[in-house]
Coordinates of C-alpha atoms and ligand atoms in Angstrom, one line a residue:
X1 CA 0.6 -23.7 -9.8
X2 CA 3.0 -20.8 -9.2
X3 CA 4.6 -18.3 -11.4
X4 CA 6.7 -15.2 -11.6
X5 CA 5.0 -11.9 -11.6
X6 CA 6.6 -11.2 -15.0
X7 CA 5.3 -14.4 -16.6
X8 CA 1.8 -13.5 -15.3
X9 CA 2.2 -10.1 -17.1
X10 CA 2.9 -12.1 -20.2
X11 CA -0.5 -13.6 -20.1
X12 CA -2.8 -16.1 -18.5
X13 CA -1.7 -19.7 -18.8
X14 CA 2.0 -18.9 -18.6
X15 CA 4.2 -21.7 -17.5
X16 CA 4.5 -22.1 -13.8
X17 CA 7.8 -21.2 -12.2
X18 CA 9.1 -19.8 -8.9
X19 CA 9.1 -16.0 -8.5
X20 CA 12.2 -14.5 -9.8
X21 CA 11.9 -10.9 -8.4
X22 CA 14.9 -9.8 -6.4
X23 CA 15.0 -11.1 -2.9
X24 CA 18.1 -10.3 -1.0
X25 CA 19.0 -12.8 1.6
X26 CA 20.5 -11.2 4.7
X27 CA 21.6 -13.5 7.5
X28 CA 19.2 -16.2 6.4
X29 CA 16.1 -13.9 6.7
X30 CA 14.1 -13.7 3.5
X31 CA 13.7 -10.1 2.4
X32 CA 10.5 -8.9 0.7
X33 CA 10.5 -8.6 -3.1
X34 CA 11.1 -5.1 -4.4
X35 CA 9.3 -3.6 -7.3
X36 CA 10.2 -0.7 -9.5
X37 CA 8.4 2.7 -9.5
X38 CA 7.8 3.0 -13.2
X39 CA 8.6 6.8 -13.4
X40 CA 12.1 6.4 -11.9
X41 CA 13.0 2.7 -11.8
X42 CA 13.7 3.0 -8.0
X43 CA 12.7 -0.2 -6.3
X44 CA 10.6 -0.5 -3.2
X45 CA 9.5 -3.4 -1.0
X46 CA 6.1 -4.7 -2.1
X47 CA 4.5 -4.5 1.3
X48 CA 4.3 -1.3 3.2
X49 CA 2.5 -0.1 6.3
X50 CA -0.8 1.8 6.7
X51 CA -1.5 4.0 9.7
X52 CA -5.2 4.9 9.6
X53 CA -6.9 4.2 12.9
X54 CA -4.2 1.7 14.0
X55 CA -1.7 4.5 14.7
X56 CA -4.2 7.1 15.9
X57 CA -3.4 6.5 19.5
X58 CA -3.1 10.1 20.7
X59 CA -0.6 11.0 23.4
X60 CA -0.5 7.8 25.4
X61 CA 3.2 7.0 25.7
X62 CA 2.7 3.3 26.0
X63 CA 0.5 3.1 22.9
X64 CA 2.9 5.3 21.0
X65 CA 5.8 3.0 22.0
X66 CA 3.7 0.0 20.8
X67 CA 3.4 1.7 17.5
X68 CA 7.1 2.3 17.5
X69 CA 7.6 -1.5 18.1
X70 CA 5.5 -2.2 15.0
X71 CA 7.6 0.3 13.0
X72 CA 10.8 -1.4 14.3
X73 CA 9.6 -4.9 13.3
X74 CA 8.5 -3.4 9.9
X75 CA 12.0 -2.1 9.2
X76 CA 13.7 -5.2 10.6
X77 CA 11.6 -7.4 8.2
X78 CA 12.7 -5.2 5.2
X79 CA 9.8 -2.8 5.0
X80 CA 10.2 0.8 3.8
X81 CA 6.9 2.6 2.7
X82 CA 4.7 4.0 5.5
X83 CA 1.5 5.7 4.5
X84 CA -0.3 8.4 6.5
X85 CA -2.5 11.4 6.1
X86 CA -3.6 14.6 7.8
X87 CA -7.0 12.8 8.0
X88 CA -5.6 10.2 10.4
X89 CA -5.7 12.1 13.7
X90 CA -2.5 11.6 15.7
X91 CA -1.1 9.0 13.3
X92 CA 1.4 11.4 11.6
X93 CA 2.9 12.4 15.0
X94 CA 3.0 8.8 16.1
X95 CA 4.9 7.8 13.0
X96 CA 7.3 10.7 13.7
X97 CA 7.7 9.5 17.3
X98 CA 8.5 6.0 16.1
X99 CA 11.0 7.2 13.5
X100 CA 12.7 9.5 16.0
X101 CA 12.9 6.8 18.7
X102 CA 14.4 4.3 16.3
X103 CA 16.6 6.8 14.4
X104 CA 15.1 5.6 11.1
X105 CA 13.9 8.8 9.5
X106 CA 16.5 8.4 6.7
X107 CA 15.3 4.8 5.9
X108 CA 11.6 5.3 5.5
X109 CA 9.9 5.8 2.2
X110 CA 7.4 8.4 3.4
X111 CA 4.0 8.4 1.7
X112 CA 1.9 11.3 2.8
X113 CA -1.2 13.1 1.6
X114 CA -2.6 16.5 1.2
X115 CA -6.2 16.7 2.4
X116 CA -7.8 20.1 2.2
X117 CA -10.4 21.7 0.0
X118 CA -8.3 24.9 -0.2
X119 CA -5.6 24.8 -2.8
X120 CA -3.8 27.6 -1.2
X121 CA -3.5 25.9 2.2
X122 CA -2.0 22.7 0.6
X123 CA 1.7 23.6 1.0
X124 CA 1.2 24.7 4.6
X125 CA -0.5 21.4 5.4
X126 CA 2.3 19.4 3.8
X127 CA 4.9 21.4 5.8
X128 CA 3.0 20.7 9.0
X129 CA 2.8 17.0 8.1
X130 CA 6.6 17.0 7.4
X131 CA 7.3 18.4 10.8
X132 CA 5.2 15.6 12.4
X133 CA 7.2 13.0 10.6
X134 CA 10.6 14.7 11.2
X135 CA 11.8 13.9 7.7
X136 CA 13.7 16.4 5.5
X137 CA 11.1 16.0 2.7
X138 CA 8.4 13.5 1.7
X139 CA 9.2 10.8 -0.8
X140 CA 5.6 10.8 -2.0
X141 CA 2.6 13.2 -1.5
X142 CA -0.8 12.1 -2.7
X143 CA -4.0 14.1 -3.1
X144 CA -6.3 12.3 -0.6
X145 CA -9.5 11.0 -2.0
X146 CA -9.3 13.4 -4.9
X147 CA -10.1 16.4 -2.7
X148 CA -9.4 19.6 -4.7
X149 CA -7.3 17.5 -7.0
X150 CA -7.2 20.1 -9.7
X151 CA -5.8 22.7 -7.3
X152 CA -3.3 20.4 -5.6
X153 CA -1.8 18.5 -8.5
X154 CA -0.1 21.5 -10.1
X155 CA 1.3 22.4 -6.7
X156 CA 2.7 18.9 -6.2
X157 CA 4.2 18.9 -9.7
X158 CA 5.9 22.2 -8.9
X159 CA 7.2 20.9 -5.6
X160 CA 8.6 17.8 -7.3
X161 CA 10.3 20.0 -10.0
X162 CA 11.9 22.1 -7.2
X163 CA 13.1 18.9 -5.4
X164 CA 10.8 19.4 -2.4
X165 CA 9.2 16.0 -2.9
X166 CA 10.2 13.0 -5.0
X167 CA 7.0 11.7 -6.3
X168 CA 3.3 12.7 -6.4
X169 CA 0.0 10.9 -6.9
X170 CA -3.6 10.7 -6.0
X171 CA -5.8 8.3 -3.9
X172 CA -9.2 6.9 -3.7
X173 CA -10.7 4.0 -1.8
X174 CA -13.6 1.6 -1.7
X175 CA -14.3 2.0 -5.4
X176 CA -15.2 5.7 -5.2
X177 CA -15.0 8.0 -8.2
X178 CA -13.2 5.6 -10.5
X179 CA -14.4 7.4 -13.6
X180 CA -12.8 10.6 -12.5
X181 CA -9.6 8.9 -11.3
X182 CA -9.4 7.3 -14.8
X183 CA -9.6 10.8 -16.4
X184 CA -6.9 12.1 -14.1
X185 CA -4.6 9.1 -14.8
X186 CA -5.0 9.8 -18.5
X187 CA -4.4 13.5 -18.4
X188 CA -1.7 14.0 -15.6
X189 CA 1.8 12.7 -15.3
X190 CA 1.3 10.9 -12.0
X191 CA 4.0 8.8 -10.3
X192 CA 1.6 6.9 -8.1
X193 CA -2.1 6.1 -7.8
X194 CA -3.6 4.6 -4.6
X195 CA -6.8 2.6 -4.6
X196 CA -8.6 -0.3 -2.9
X197 CA -8.1 -3.8 -4.3
X198 CA -8.3 -7.3 -2.8
X199 CA -9.6 -10.7 -3.5
X200 CA -13.3 -9.6 -3.1
X201 CA -13.1 -6.0 -4.2
X202 CA -11.9 -6.4 -7.8
X203 CA -13.4 -3.4 -9.6
X204 CA -10.0 -1.8 -10.2
X205 CA -9.0 -4.8 -12.5
X206 CA -11.4 -3.6 -15.2
X207 CA -9.9 -0.3 -16.1
X208 CA -7.6 1.3 -13.5
X209 CA -5.0 -1.4 -13.0
X210 CA -4.5 -2.0 -16.8
X211 CA -4.4 1.8 -17.3
X212 CA -1.7 2.2 -14.6
X213 CA 0.5 -0.3 -16.5
X214 CA -0.1 1.5 -19.8
X215 CA 0.7 4.9 -18.3
X216 CA 3.6 3.8 -16.2
X217 CA 2.0 4.7 -12.9
X218 CA 2.9 2.9 -9.7
X219 CA 0.0 1.4 -7.8
X220 CA -0.4 1.4 -4.0
X221 CA -3.2 -0.9 -2.7
X222 CA -5.1 0.3 0.4
X223 CA -7.6 -1.6 2.5
X224 CA -6.2 -5.0 1.5
X225 CA -8.1 -6.6 4.4
X226 CA -11.2 -4.3 4.2
X227 CA -10.0 -2.7 7.4
X228 CA -9.9 -6.1 9.0
X229 CA -13.4 -7.3 8.1
X230 CA -12.0 -9.7 5.5
X231 CA -9.4 -11.3 7.8
X232 CA -12.0 -11.6 10.6
X233 CA -14.5 -13.2 8.2
X234 CA -11.9 -15.7 7.1
X235 CA -10.2 -16.5 10.3
X236 CA -12.7 -19.3 11.3
X237 CA -12.4 -20.9 7.9
X238 CA -9.9 -23.6 6.9
X239 CA -7.0 -22.3 4.8
X240 CA -6.9 -24.7 1.8
X241 CA -3.9 -27.1 1.8
X242 CA -2.8 -25.9 -1.6
X243 CA -2.1 -22.4 -0.1
X244 CA 1.3 -23.8 0.7
X245 CA 2.0 -24.0 -3.0
X246 CA 2.1 -20.2 -3.1
X247 CA 3.9 -19.9 0.3
X248 CA 0.8 -18.6 2.2
X249 CA 0.6 -19.9 5.8
X250 CA -2.3 -17.6 6.9
X251 CA -5.4 -15.9 5.4
X252 CA -3.6 -12.6 5.6
X253 CA -0.8 -13.9 3.4
X254 CA -3.3 -15.6 1.1
X255 CA -5.0 -12.2 0.5
X256 CA -1.7 -10.3 0.1
X257 CA -0.3 -12.8 -2.3
X258 CA -3.5 -12.5 -4.4
X259 CA -3.1 -8.7 -4.5
X260 CA 0.7 -8.7 -5.1
X261 CA 0.3 -11.1 -8.0
X262 CA -1.6 -8.6 -10.1
X263 CA 1.0 -7.2 -12.5
X264 CA 0.0 -3.6 -12.0
X265 CA 0.5 -3.6 -8.2
X266 CA 3.6 -2.0 -6.8
X267 CA 2.9 -2.0 -3.0
X268 CA 0.1 -3.1 -0.7
X269 CA -0.1 -1.2 2.6
X270 CA -1.9 -3.3 5.3
X271 CA -2.3 -1.5 8.7
X272 CA -1.7 -3.3 12.0
X273 CA -1.3 -2.7 15.7
X274 CA 0.7 -6.0 16.1
X275 CA 4.4 -6.9 15.7
X276 CA 3.5 -10.5 14.7
X277 CA 1.1 -9.3 12.0
X278 CA 3.6 -6.8 10.5
X279 CA 6.1 -9.6 10.2
X280 CA 3.5 -12.0 8.7
X281 CA 2.4 -9.3 6.2
X282 CA 5.9 -8.5 5.0
X283 CA 6.7 -12.2 4.6
X284 CA 3.9 -12.4 2.1
X285 CA 6.1 -10.3 -0.2
X286 CA 8.6 -13.1 -0.6
X287 CA 8.4 -16.6 -2.0
X288 CA 6.2 -17.7 -4.8
X289 CA 3.2 -15.8 -6.2
X290 CA 0.1 -17.3 -7.8
X291 CA -0.3 -17.4 -11.6
X292 CA -3.6 -16.6 -13.4
X293 CA -5.0 -20.0 -12.9
X294 CA -4.1 -20.1 -9.2
X295 CA -5.6 -16.6 -8.8
X296 CA -8.9 -17.8 -10.2
X297 CA -8.8 -20.8 -7.9
X298 CA -8.1 -18.5 -4.9
X299 CA -10.9 -16.1 -5.7
X300 CA -13.4 -18.9 -6.3
X301 CA -12.5 -20.6 -3.0
X302 CA -13.0 -17.4 -1.0
X303 CA -16.3 -16.6 -2.9
X304 CA -17.7 -20.0 -2.0
X305 CA -16.9 -19.9 1.7
Ligands
NAP401 N1 -8.3 7.1 0.5 C1 -7.1 6.7 1.0 O1 -6.1 7.3 0.8 C2 -7.1 5.5 2.0 C3 -8.3 4.9 2.4 C4 -8.2 3.8 3.2 C5 -7.0 3.4 3.6 N2 -5.8 4.0 3.3 C6 -4.5 3.5 3.7 O2 -4.5 2.1 3.6 C7 -4.1 1.5 4.9 C8 -4.7 0.1 5.0 O3 -6.1 0.2 5.0 P1 -7.0 0.0 6.3 O4 -6.3 0.7 7.5 O5 -8.4 0.4 5.9 O6 -7.1 -1.5 6.7 P2 -6.5 -2.9 6.3 O7 -5.0 -2.8 6.1 O8 -7.3 -3.4 5.1 O9 -6.9 -3.7 7.6 C9 -6.3 -3.4 8.8 C10 -6.8 -4.4 9.8 O10 -6.4 -5.7 9.5 C11 -5.9 -6.3 10.6 N3 -4.7 -7.1 10.2 C12 -3.5 -6.6 9.8 N4 -2.6 -7.6 9.5 C13 -3.2 -8.7 9.9 C14 -2.8 -10.1 9.9 N5 -1.6 -10.5 9.5 N6 -3.7 -11.0 10.3 C15 -5.0 -10.7 10.7 N7 -5.4 -9.4 10.8 C16 -4.5 -8.4 10.3 C17 -5.5 -5.3 11.6 O11 -5.7 -5.7 12.9 P3 -4.5 -5.9 13.9 O12 -4.2 -4.6 14.4 O13 -5.0 -6.8 15.0 O14 -3.4 -6.5 13.2 C18 -6.4 -4.1 11.2 O15 -7.6 -4.2 12.0 C19 -4.6 2.6 5.9 O16 -4.1 2.4 7.1 C20 -4.2 3.9 5.2 O17 -2.8 4.1 5.4 C21 -5.9 5.1 2.4

């Protein structure tokens, strides 16, 4: 059974139908579904690109160019959001290299982070990151892993008000500090929250994802593949024949479609070193999505493997 994301929002057991979210057809290539950022209504493609580890390749020119190839395939497939952090070693500079080489600095939706325990050094760190990327300003700056969040959030709000960034938010991963994140989501006007969520890590479904819908906060999903452990675990297993009903032709697409069919999710940001994988991941953002009954079936299938 398949359904639109909207009918899924309207409740379990909604009638099955093909996804009706906007997909622009350009030259026959299917474009990824776009989803609105609740605080502005601006739409962004539902699959982005992570850079932790995969883009931390140092100064090696060949490896940097391989990352640029991944970015090129990402844009060619309709992707826009790239996520990085000062925590990710050379990844920021490698993103900047790719954007400059491809001349795409104007096309990226830049999602960065501030990651320092000192509130005062936040703006300087953000400026350093901006130079690495070579963008005029960041679209989104997130407080990484809630580090010094009470110092950074007021600064990010001021920067947004002054037009020096477009959105701000906060991140966590692997289920850490959900109680505190919930408090912050309730008390601060965040544009985005970023957290871990996938077919086996579903803690966020209990409180954070419903709260994001209620508060109008966009959700970025990190670690969709548990840093590759999930795809590696599944790769020797048979993909069920009924995966074709939701347009999934690989385990990676099966997992991404599960994530993207949650009504709170705006963007998932899988990381990859491979051009074929980036194409496969973005393709998961088009075509049908599972409804509630199909989601249960998918989760049970993976659980029983
Ligand atoms: N607190 C935070 O703010 C936080 C924490 C964690 C992560 N993040 C963000 O979230 C991003 C994603 O999380 P992650 O890096 O932990 O890992 P992930 O996206 O869950 O997994 C990445 C791994 O999946 C593999 N993969 C990607 N596409 C695949 C495909 N189609 N088929 C098979 N394997 C595939 C990659 O290998 P190949 O290279 O072989 O494709 C890579 O090893 C990070 O890069 C980062 O930007 C943020």
